[in-house]
Coordinates of C-alpha atoms and ligand atoms in Angstrom, one line a residue:
Chain A
M1 CA -9.8 -30.8 -33.6
A2 CA -9.2 -34.4 -34.6
E3 CA -11.3 -36.9 -32.7
D4 CA -8.4 -38.8 -31.1
V5 CA -7.1 -35.7 -29.4
P6 CA -8.5 -35.7 -25.8
A7 CA -10.4 -32.6 -24.7
T8 CA -8.7 -32.9 -21.3
Y9 CA -5.2 -33.4 -20.1
R10 CA -3.7 -34.9 -16.9
V11 CA -1.9 -32.3 -14.7
T12 CA 0.1 -33.7 -11.8
L13 CA 0.6 -31.6 -8.7
R14 CA 4.0 -32.9 -7.7
N15 CA 4.0 -31.3 -4.2
R16 CA 0.4 -32.2 -3.4
G17 CA 1.1 -35.9 -3.1
D18 CA 1.3 -36.3 -6.9
A19 CA -2.4 -35.6 -7.2
V20 CA -3.6 -35.9 -10.7
I21 CA -6.3 -33.5 -12.0
E22 CA -8.1 -33.5 -15.3
V23 CA -7.9 -30.1 -16.9
G24 CA -9.8 -29.1 -20.1
A25 CA -7.8 -27.8 -23.0
D26 CA -9.4 -24.4 -22.5
E27 CA -9.6 -24.4 -18.7
P28 CA -7.2 -22.5 -16.5
I29 CA -5.3 -25.0 -14.4
Y30 CA -6.1 -22.9 -11.3
D31 CA -9.9 -23.4 -11.8
A32 CA -9.5 -27.2 -12.3
A33 CA -7.3 -27.5 -9.2
L34 CA -9.8 -25.5 -7.1
A35 CA -12.7 -27.7 -8.3
A36 CA -10.6 -30.7 -7.3
G37 CA -10.3 -29.3 -3.8
Y38 CA -6.8 -27.7 -4.0
Q39 CA -6.8 -24.0 -2.9
L40 CA -3.7 -22.6 -4.7
P41 CA -2.5 -19.0 -4.5
I42 CA -4.7 -16.6 -6.6
A43 CA -5.2 -12.8 -6.9
C44 CA -5.7 -10.8 -10.1
A45 CA -6.9 -13.9 -12.1
Y46 CA -5.9 -12.3 -15.4
G47 CA -2.2 -13.1 -15.7
G48 CA -0.9 -9.7 -14.5
C49 CA 0.3 -10.1 -10.9
I50 CA 2.4 -13.4 -10.5
T51 CA 0.7 -14.5 -7.3
C52 CA -0.5 -17.7 -8.8
A53 CA 2.9 -18.7 -10.3
A54 CA 3.8 -22.4 -10.3
R55 CA 6.9 -24.3 -11.7
M56 CA 6.5 -26.5 -14.7
I57 CA 8.5 -29.7 -14.4
A58 CA 7.2 -31.3 -17.6
G59 CA 4.6 -30.5 -20.2
K60 CA 3.5 -27.4 -22.2
V61 CA 0.8 -24.8 -21.6
R62 CA -0.8 -21.9 -23.4
Q63 CA -1.1 -18.6 -21.4
P64 CA -3.3 -16.1 -23.1
K65 CA -2.8 -12.6 -21.6
G66 CA -0.2 -13.8 -19.2
T67 CA 2.1 -10.8 -18.8
A68 CA 3.5 -11.1 -15.3
L69 CA 6.5 -13.2 -16.0
N70 CA 9.8 -11.8 -17.3
R71 CA 12.1 -13.8 -19.4
R72 CA 14.2 -15.1 -16.5
Q73 CA 11.2 -16.3 -14.7
S74 CA 9.8 -18.1 -17.8
Q75 CA 13.2 -19.7 -18.4
A76 CA 13.2 -20.9 -14.8
G77 CA 10.0 -22.8 -15.7
Y78 CA 7.4 -20.6 -14.1
I79 CA 3.8 -20.4 -15.4
L80 CA 0.7 -18.6 -14.3
L81 CA -2.0 -21.0 -13.2
C82 CA -4.8 -18.4 -13.5
V83 CA -4.4 -18.3 -17.3
A84 CA -2.4 -21.4 -18.1
R85 CA -4.3 -24.0 -20.1
P86 CA -2.6 -27.4 -20.8
K87 CA -1.5 -28.3 -24.3
E88 CA -0.4 -31.8 -23.1
D89 CA -0.1 -33.7 -19.9
C90 CA 1.9 -31.7 -17.3
V91 CA 3.7 -32.1 -14.1
I92 CA 3.9 -28.9 -11.9
E93 CA 5.1 -27.8 -8.5
V94 CA 2.6 -25.5 -7.0
G95 CA 2.1 -22.9 -4.2
V96 CA 4.5 -20.3 -2.6
E97 CA 6.9 -23.2 -1.8
S98 CA 7.6 -23.4 -5.6
H99 CA 8.6 -19.7 -5.7
G100 CA 12.2 -20.2 -4.6
D101 CA 13.7 -18.9 -7.9
L102 CA 10.8 -16.6 -8.8
Y103 CA 12.1 -13.5 -6.9
Q104 CA 15.5 -11.9 -6.7
N105 CA 16.7 -8.7 -5.1
P106 CA 17.5 -6.5 -8.1
F107 CA 20.4 -4.7 -6.3
A108 CA 22.0 -8.1 -5.5
V109 CA 22.4 -9.0 -9.2
K110 CA 25.4 -7.9 -11.4
R111 CA 24.1 -6.0 -14.4
G112 CA 25.6 -6.4 -17.8
Chain B
M1 CA -22.0 6.7 15.9
M2 CA -19.0 8.6 17.0
S3 CA -15.8 6.9 18.1
D4 CA -14.5 7.5 21.6
N5 CA -11.8 9.8 20.6
E6 CA -14.0 12.2 18.6
K7 CA -15.3 14.7 21.1
A8 CA -17.0 16.9 18.6
C9 CA -18.4 20.3 19.1
C10 CA -20.6 20.0 16.0
G11 CA -22.0 16.5 15.9
G12 CA -20.1 15.5 12.7
P13 CA -17.0 13.4 12.5
G14 CA -13.5 14.5 13.3
Y15 CA -12.4 17.9 14.7
A16 CA -12.9 21.6 14.0
S17 CA -9.2 22.1 13.1
P18 CA -5.8 20.4 13.3
A19 CA -5.2 22.2 16.6
E20 CA -8.4 20.7 18.0
A21 CA -7.4 17.2 16.6
M22 CA -4.1 17.4 18.5
K23 CA -6.1 17.8 21.8
A24 CA -8.1 14.6 21.2
P25 CA -7.8 11.9 23.9
R26 CA -5.0 9.4 23.3
E27 CA -5.7 6.6 20.9
K28 CA -6.6 3.2 22.5
L29 CA -7.1 1.1 19.4
L30 CA -5.5 0.9 16.0
Y31 CA -6.4 -1.0 12.9
T32 CA -4.0 -2.5 10.6
V33 CA -4.4 -4.7 7.5
A34 CA -2.7 -8.1 7.8
L35 CA -2.0 -10.2 4.7
Y36 CA -1.6 -13.8 3.7
T37 CA -1.0 -12.9 0.1
G38 CA 2.3 -14.4 -1.0
T39 CA 2.9 -16.2 2.3
G40 CA 1.9 -19.7 1.3
I41 CA -1.0 -19.6 3.7
E42 CA -4.1 -19.7 1.4
K43 CA -6.4 -17.7 3.7
P44 CA -8.0 -14.2 3.2
D45 CA -6.2 -11.1 4.3
Y46 CA -7.8 -9.4 7.3
L47 CA -8.4 -6.3 9.3
A48 CA -6.7 -6.6 12.7
T49 CA -7.6 -4.5 15.8
V50 CA -4.6 -3.8 17.9
D51 CA -4.8 -2.7 21.6
V52 CA -2.6 0.4 22.0
D53 CA -3.8 1.4 25.4
P54 CA -0.9 0.9 27.9
D55 CA -3.4 0.5 30.8
S56 CA -5.2 -2.4 29.1
P57 CA -4.3 -6.0 30.0
T58 CA -4.2 -6.8 26.3
Y59 CA -1.9 -3.9 25.4
S60 CA 0.5 -4.7 22.5
S61 CA -1.6 -7.5 21.0
V62 CA -4.1 -8.2 18.3
I63 CA -7.6 -8.3 19.9
H64 CA -9.8 -8.9 16.9
R65 CA -9.5 -10.1 13.4
C66 CA -12.0 -9.8 10.6
E67 CA -11.3 -11.6 7.3
T68 CA -12.2 -10.4 3.8
P69 CA -14.4 -12.8 1.9
N70 CA -11.8 -13.7 -0.8
I71 CA -8.2 -14.8 -0.8
G72 CA -5.5 -12.8 -2.6
D73 CA -6.9 -9.3 -2.2
E74 CA -3.6 -7.8 -1.0
L75 CA -5.1 -5.3 1.4
H76 CA -2.8 -2.3 1.2
H77 CA -4.1 1.3 1.9
S78 CA -7.4 2.3 3.4
G79 CA -9.7 5.2 4.1
W80 CA -12.8 6.4 5.9
N81 CA -16.3 7.2 4.6
A82 CA -16.1 10.6 6.3
C83 CA -13.4 12.8 8.0
S84 CA -13.1 16.3 9.6
S85 CA -14.3 17.9 6.4
C86 CA -17.8 16.9 7.6
H87 CA -17.3 18.0 11.2
G88 CA -20.1 20.5 11.0
D89 CA -22.6 18.0 9.5
D90 CA -24.2 15.9 12.2
S91 CA -25.8 13.5 9.6
K92 CA -22.3 12.2 8.9
S93 CA -20.2 9.8 11.0
R94 CA -16.8 8.2 10.7
R95 CA -18.1 4.7 10.8
Y96 CA -17.0 2.8 7.6
I97 CA -13.5 2.0 6.6
I98 CA -12.8 1.1 3.0
L99 CA -10.1 -1.5 2.5
P100 CA -9.2 -2.0 -1.2
G101 CA -7.6 -5.2 -2.5
V102 CA -4.9 -4.0 -4.9
R103 CA -4.6 -7.4 -6.6
T104 CA -8.3 -8.3 -6.9
S105 CA -9.7 -4.7 -7.1
N106 CA -12.4 -5.7 -4.5
L107 CA -13.4 -2.9 -2.1
N108 CA -14.0 -4.4 1.3
I109 CA -16.1 -2.0 3.4
Y110 CA -16.1 -2.5 7.2
D111 CA -18.5 -1.2 9.8
T112 CA -16.6 0.0 12.9
A113 CA -19.7 1.0 15.0
D114 CA -18.3 -1.4 17.5
A115 CA -14.8 0.0 17.3
K116 CA -13.0 -3.1 18.8
N117 CA -14.9 -5.5 16.6
P118 CA -15.3 -4.2 13.0
V119 CA -17.6 -6.3 10.8
L120 CA -17.8 -6.6 7.1
H121 CA -20.5 -4.3 5.7
K122 CA -20.3 -4.6 2.0
V123 CA -18.0 -5.7 -0.9
I124 CA -17.9 -3.9 -4.2
S125 CA -16.4 -6.5 -6.4
G126 CA -13.4 -5.9 -8.6
E127 CA -15.3 -7.4 -11.5
E128 CA -18.1 -4.7 -11.2
I129 CA -15.5 -1.9 -11.0
K130 CA -13.7 -3.2 -14.1
E131 CA -17.0 -3.6 -16.0
K132 CA -18.4 -0.2 -15.1
T133 CA -15.3 2.0 -15.2
N134 CA -12.5 0.0 -16.9
L135 CA -10.3 0.6 -13.8
S136 CA -8.4 -1.8 -11.5
A137 CA -5.9 -1.8 -8.7
P138 CA -7.4 0.5 -6.1
H139 CA -5.0 2.4 -3.9
T140 CA -5.6 5.7 -2.0
V141 CA -9.0 6.4 -0.5
H142 CA -10.1 10.0 0.4
C143 CA -13.6 11.2 1.2
L144 CA -14.8 14.5 0.0
G145 CA -18.1 15.4 1.7
A146 CA -20.7 12.9 0.5
D147 CA -18.3 11.4 -2.1
I148 CA -15.4 9.1 -1.9
I149 CA -12.6 8.9 -4.6
I150 CA -10.1 6.2 -4.9
S151 CA -6.9 6.3 -7.1
M152 CA -6.9 3.3 -9.4
L153 CA -3.6 2.3 -10.8
G154 CA -4.6 0.5 -14.0
D155 CA -7.3 -0.2 -16.5
A156 CA -9.3 -3.4 -16.4
D157 CA -6.3 -5.3 -18.0
G158 CA -3.7 -3.9 -15.6
N159 CA -2.3 -1.4 -18.0
A160 CA -1.4 2.3 -17.3
P161 CA -2.5 4.9 -16.6
G162 CA -5.6 4.0 -14.6
G163 CA -7.7 6.9 -13.2
F164 CA -10.0 7.8 -10.2
L165 CA -13.0 5.8 -9.1
H166 CA -15.9 7.8 -7.7
I167 CA -18.3 6.1 -5.2
N168 CA -21.1 7.6 -3.2
E169 CA -21.8 7.5 0.5
D170 CA -23.9 4.4 0.1
F171 CA -20.9 2.7 -1.5
E172 CA -22.3 2.5 -5.0
I173 CA -20.2 3.1 -8.1
V174 CA -20.9 6.5 -9.6
G175 CA -18.2 6.2 -12.3
R176 CA -14.9 7.8 -13.0
W177 CA -14.2 10.9 -11.1
E178 CA -11.8 12.7 -13.5
N179 CA -13.0 14.6 -16.5
D180 CA -9.7 14.4 -18.3
I181 CA -6.6 12.4 -17.5
T182 CA -4.4 13.8 -20.3
G183 CA -0.8 14.1 -19.1
M184 CA -0.9 11.3 -16.5
N185 CA 1.4 8.3 -17.4
Y186 CA 0.8 6.3 -14.2
N187 CA -1.2 6.7 -11.0
Y188 CA -0.6 6.2 -7.3
D189 CA -1.3 8.6 -4.3
F190 CA -3.1 11.9 -4.2
W191 CA -3.7 14.7 -1.7
Y192 CA -6.1 17.6 -2.1
Q193 CA -6.4 21.2 -0.7
P194 CA -10.0 22.1 -1.4
R195 CA -9.6 25.7 -0.3
H196 CA -7.0 26.1 -3.1
N197 CA -9.0 24.1 -5.6
M198 CA -6.0 21.9 -6.1
M199 CA -5.0 18.2 -6.0
V200 CA -1.6 16.6 -6.4
S201 CA -1.1 13.1 -7.7
S202 CA 1.9 10.8 -8.0
E203 CA 3.0 7.9 -10.1
W204 CA 4.0 4.3 -9.4
A205 CA 3.7 2.1 -12.5
A206 CA 1.1 0.0 -14.3
P207 CA -0.2 -2.9 -12.2
N208 CA 1.2 -5.4 -14.7
T209 CA 4.6 -3.9 -14.1
F210 CA 4.8 -3.4 -10.3
M211 CA 2.6 -6.4 -9.1
P212 CA 5.0 -9.1 -10.3
G213 CA 7.9 -7.5 -8.5
F214 CA 10.5 -4.8 -8.9
D215 CA 12.8 -5.1 -12.0
L216 CA 15.5 -2.6 -12.8
D217 CA 15.0 -3.4 -16.5
D218 CA 11.5 -2.0 -16.2
V219 CA 13.0 1.2 -14.7
G220 CA 15.4 1.4 -17.6
A221 CA 12.5 0.8 -20.0
G222 CA 10.6 3.8 -18.6
K223 CA 7.9 1.6 -17.1
Y224 CA 8.0 3.4 -13.7
G225 CA 6.8 6.9 -13.0
Q226 CA 8.9 10.1 -12.5
S227 CA 6.2 12.8 -12.8
I228 CA 4.0 14.7 -10.4
H229 CA 0.7 16.1 -11.4
F230 CA -1.2 19.2 -10.3
W231 CA -5.0 19.2 -10.8
D232 CA -7.8 21.7 -11.1
F233 CA -9.8 20.0 -8.4
E234 CA -13.2 21.4 -9.5
G235 CA -12.5 21.0 -13.2
K236 CA -11.2 17.4 -12.4
K237 CA -8.3 17.8 -14.9
I238 CA -4.5 18.1 -14.8
V239 CA -3.2 21.6 -15.2
K240 CA 0.5 21.0 -14.8
S241 CA 2.8 17.9 -14.9
I242 CA 6.4 18.0 -13.9
D243 CA 8.8 15.3 -15.1
M244 CA 11.5 15.1 -12.5
G245 CA 13.9 12.8 -14.4
A246 CA 16.4 10.8 -12.5
E247 CA 16.0 12.9 -9.3
G248 CA 12.3 12.0 -9.0
M249 CA 11.9 8.4 -9.8
I250 CA 8.8 6.6 -8.4
P251 CA 7.1 9.5 -6.6
L252 CA 4.7 7.8 -4.1
E253 CA 3.1 9.2 -0.9
V254 CA 2.0 12.9 -1.3
R255 CA 1.2 14.9 1.9
G256 CA -0.1 18.4 2.3
L257 CA 0.5 20.6 5.3
H258 CA -2.6 20.1 7.6
N259 CA -3.3 23.8 8.0
P260 CA -6.3 24.0 5.6
E261 CA -5.2 27.5 4.4
S262 CA -1.8 26.2 3.3
N263 CA -1.0 25.4 -0.3
E264 CA 2.1 23.4 0.1
G265 CA 3.3 20.0 1.1
L266 CA 5.9 17.3 0.6
F267 CA 6.3 14.1 -1.3
A268 CA 9.0 11.4 -1.6
A269 CA 10.5 10.1 -4.8
T270 CA 10.9 6.6 -3.5
L271 CA 13.5 5.1 -5.8
S272 CA 15.6 8.3 -6.1
S273 CA 15.1 8.6 -2.3
N274 CA 14.6 12.3 -2.4
V275 CA 12.0 14.4 -0.6
F276 CA 10.4 17.3 -2.6
R277 CA 8.5 20.3 -1.5
W278 CA 5.5 21.2 -3.7
W279 CA 3.6 24.5 -3.6
K280 CA 1.2 26.7 -5.4
T281 CA 2.7 30.1 -6.2
D282 CA 0.9 33.5 -5.7
D283 CA 0.1 33.6 -9.4
G284 CA -1.5 30.2 -9.4
D285 CA 1.4 28.2 -10.9
F286 CA 2.8 25.0 -9.2
E287 CA 6.4 24.4 -8.4
I288 CA 8.5 21.8 -6.7
E289 CA 12.0 21.7 -5.3
K290 CA 14.1 19.0 -3.7
V291 CA 14.6 19.5 0.0
I292 CA 16.1 16.2 1.2
D293 CA 18.4 13.8 -0.6
I294 CA 19.3 10.4 0.9
P295 CA 22.5 9.0 -0.7
T296 CA 22.7 5.4 -1.9
I297 CA 25.0 3.1 0.0
D298 CA 27.5 0.5 -1.3
V299 CA 26.7 -2.7 0.5
E300 CA 28.9 -5.7 0.5
G301 CA 27.3 -8.5 -1.6
F302 CA 25.2 -6.0 -3.5
P303 CA 26.8 -4.9 -6.8
V304 CA 24.2 -2.2 -7.4
P305 CA 24.4 0.8 -5.0
M306 CA 21.4 0.5 -2.6
P307 CA 18.9 3.4 -2.4
S308 CA 17.3 4.0 0.9
L309 CA 13.9 3.6 -0.7
I310 CA 11.7 6.2 1.1
T311 CA 8.4 4.3 1.0
D312 CA 6.1 6.3 3.4
I313 CA 6.2 9.9 4.7
L314 CA 3.9 11.9 6.9
I315 CA 3.6 15.3 8.5
S316 CA 2.6 15.9 12.1
M317 CA -0.7 17.6 12.7
D318 CA 0.9 20.8 13.7
D319 CA 3.0 20.8 10.5
K320 CA 6.2 20.9 12.6
Y321 CA 7.7 17.5 11.9
L322 CA 8.2 15.3 8.8
Y323 CA 8.7 11.5 9.4
F324 CA 9.7 9.0 6.8
A325 CA 10.8 5.4 6.4
N326 CA 13.9 4.1 4.5
W327 CA 12.7 0.6 3.8
L328 CA 15.9 -0.8 2.4
H329 CA 18.4 0.9 4.7
G330 CA 16.2 0.3 7.7
D331 CA 15.8 3.6 9.4
L332 CA 13.0 6.0 10.4
R333 CA 13.7 9.7 10.4
Q334 CA 12.3 12.8 12.0
Y335 CA 12.9 16.2 10.4
D336 CA 11.9 19.6 11.8
I337 CA 10.1 21.4 8.9
S338 CA 9.4 24.6 10.7
D339 CA 11.4 26.0 7.8
I340 CA 10.0 23.7 5.1
K341 CA 12.6 24.8 2.6
N342 CA 15.4 23.6 4.9
P343 CA 14.3 20.5 6.8
K344 CA 16.6 19.6 9.7
M345 CA 17.1 16.0 10.8
T346 CA 16.2 15.8 14.5
G347 CA 15.7 12.0 15.1
Q348 CA 16.5 8.6 13.8
V349 CA 15.9 5.0 14.8
W350 CA 16.9 1.7 13.2
L351 CA 14.6 -1.3 12.8
G352 CA 15.7 -4.3 10.7
G353 CA 16.8 -3.3 7.1
L354 CA 19.4 -4.6 4.7
L355 CA 22.3 -2.7 6.4
G356 CA 21.9 -5.0 9.3
K357 CA 22.0 -2.3 12.0
A358 CA 19.1 -3.5 14.1
P359 CA 18.2 -7.1 13.3
E360 CA 16.4 -7.7 16.6
V361 CA 14.3 -5.1 18.4
N362 CA 12.3 -5.7 21.7
G363 CA 13.2 -9.4 21.6
V364 CA 11.8 -10.0 18.1
A365 CA 13.8 -10.6 14.9
V366 CA 12.6 -7.8 12.6
Q367 CA 11.4 -8.9 9.2
G368 CA 11.7 -6.1 6.7
A369 CA 12.2 -2.6 7.9
P370 CA 10.3 0.6 8.7
Q371 CA 7.6 0.9 6.1
M372 CA 4.1 2.2 6.7
I373 CA 3.9 4.8 9.5
Q374 CA 1.1 6.4 11.3
L375 CA 1.4 9.2 13.9
S376 CA -0.9 9.8 16.9
L377 CA -2.9 13.0 16.7
D378 CA -0.8 14.6 19.4
G379 CA 2.4 13.8 17.5
K380 CA 4.0 11.8 20.3
R381 CA 3.7 8.2 19.1
L382 CA 4.7 7.0 15.7
F383 CA 3.4 3.5 14.8
V384 CA 5.4 1.5 12.2
T385 CA 4.9 -1.7 10.3
T386 CA 7.5 -3.6 8.3
S387 CA 5.8 -5.0 5.1
L388 CA 5.7 -3.1 1.8
F389 CA 4.0 -5.3 -0.8
S390 CA 3.9 -9.1 -1.0
T391 CA 6.0 -9.5 -4.1
W392 CA 8.5 -6.8 -3.2
D393 CA 8.7 -8.2 0.3
N394 CA 9.5 -11.6 -1.2
Q395 CA 12.3 -10.0 -3.3
F396 CA 14.0 -7.9 -0.6
Y397 CA 13.0 -9.7 2.6
P398 CA 12.2 -13.2 1.6
D399 CA 12.0 -14.5 5.2
M400 CA 9.0 -12.4 6.0
K401 CA 6.6 -14.8 4.3
D402 CA 7.6 -17.4 6.9
K403 CA 8.1 -15.2 9.9
G404 CA 5.6 -12.4 9.4
G405 CA 5.8 -8.6 9.8
Q406 CA 6.1 -6.6 13.0
M407 CA 4.5 -3.5 14.5
Y408 CA 6.4 -1.1 16.8
I409 CA 5.9 2.3 18.4
V410 CA 8.5 5.0 18.3
N411 CA 8.2 7.7 20.9
C412 CA 8.7 11.2 19.4
D413 CA 10.0 14.2 21.3
T414 CA 7.8 17.0 20.0
E415 CA 9.6 19.8 21.9
N416 CA 13.2 19.3 21.2
G417 CA 13.1 16.6 18.5
G418 CA 14.3 13.0 18.9
M419 CA 12.9 9.5 18.5
S420 CA 13.2 6.3 20.6
I421 CA 11.7 2.9 20.2
E422 CA 9.0 2.1 22.9
P423 CA 10.5 -0.8 24.8
N424 CA 7.1 -2.2 26.0
F425 CA 5.4 -2.6 22.7
V426 CA 5.8 -5.0 19.8
V427 CA 3.2 -6.9 17.9
D428 CA 4.7 -9.8 16.1
F429 CA 2.5 -10.9 13.2
G430 CA 4.7 -13.9 13.0
K431 CA 2.6 -15.3 15.9
E432 CA -0.8 -15.0 14.4
P433 CA -3.2 -17.9 15.0
N434 CA -3.5 -18.8 11.4
G435 CA 0.2 -18.4 10.7
P436 CA 2.6 -15.5 10.0
S437 CA 1.1 -12.5 8.1
R438 CA 2.3 -9.2 6.8
C439 CA 1.1 -6.0 8.5
H440 CA 0.8 -2.8 6.5
E441 CA -1.2 0.5 6.7
M442 CA -2.6 1.6 10.1
R443 CA -5.6 3.8 11.0
Y444 CA -7.1 5.0 14.3
P445 CA -10.8 4.8 14.8
G446 CA -10.8 8.6 15.5
G447 CA -8.9 9.7 12.5
D448 CA -5.2 10.3 12.1
V449 CA -2.6 12.4 10.4
T450 CA -3.0 10.9 7.0
S451 CA -6.8 10.6 6.9
D452 CA -8.3 14.0 7.6
I453 CA -8.5 17.1 5.3
W454 CA -10.4 20.2 6.2
M455 CA -12.6 21.5 3.4
Ligands
FES501 S1 -3.5 -14.5 -10.1 FE1 -2.4 -12.8 -10.9 S2 -1.2 -13.6 -12.5 FE2 -2.4 -15.3 -11.8

């Protein structure tokens, strides 16, 4: 890694008063938020269950082993904070209140 | 320590027979799990004690709450350390209730020596289970003498098919129970009939598939189960699997008749919304046949025909009635199964549901619909809760996360058939002190119609 690349990025929690937390490039955002005093939703902690989903407003993350999101959910901007590690500074909306577009009733959707 | 309702002849837990169990004193307390997973309240799930004694001043309310140590468990099903199989063994008692967290794989074990006020006794961490057995996502708990086995729905990474976790009576991990899992695609519930050396297991999906929510594309891709498995119980291996195709999609709860000599029972294929009978033939083979078929309904605003979604079923202690919940349509049904090949519907009530037939019951707006059910030992009171699973609740009944689930009692006529909602009972988990929670599986301190098996 080149020396001018920071080992941590700034992640802004939009709906927690725009709190800014420093997150290591190889640290799950959930862990950093907890250490900073923000208890966010968590369950399986391995990327398989969607409980920790948050919505990305800006930025990029890497999500090793994150399998819980389908294409629609990813396209809507959802990431899994238990596995998501920042690749750059990010702005995210967290908690169940960010889950408005995460779930849909499958019988309410026209199928092609 | 024996609970109040267990008047035993032989010192051990439970009852000498199903007929004896039916004569037990009426239940006064009931436990239910209550969840904050997926509600936006970042608190642990908890075990709630509900007062169900009509002569008590706190009837129809939660009288005790005991949190798990971690958030996000998703408490779901539960089971006892001992049941009527140990009735003749006075060294055993029905004292500890095991509450698995499906999402964290933690096993939370509560001591109910003080029946009103259970306390946390021990936690077996999901990490330890994954490390020692490569299993995750615990579901059904059954005791078998000194041993306890738990169906596990995935491997340590949440992939299918999972297996069975074996723990001992001191709540230590022994290892995996099964010798051979060949033939099983997915795992979910199981029931066993020790006198016939058999076990039946069903299939939901891999945790990585069902935990994020229900997606019809996953059904199309074959990621949900449609097979039922019959086991050689002693040999701990599958002897026959039956793929039911479109008629048997997502087989969940499996029940056996309570008569310990019987070798038959019923299970529901949840998505196909059919009830099947299973039985062992005279020459030792296993067979199934469909005995109830609930049609889909075209609902305005829903382009896909809506299945009823039979999520929980149970059989009364005298093997006379079958009860089941249609979680999307919103009704609870009673069938006379005196002739088990030809069940006859004898009762029905509506509670919530997407058909909108009973949006408010006993003065409370119902969130969800009939889901988990538990029947009193005498068969006269059916307890019902409305939450299924946090992510699925959030898809089908999104208001529940803000308004909580509910618990009702349905009075059941055991002579002539028939059901009616008890007007004086509703526990609204929307009013919990820490905020609205979801209520799910229920157990009585003295055992119930889904906990006890007679060896
Ligand atoms: S906590 Fe399960 S996917 Fe993150």
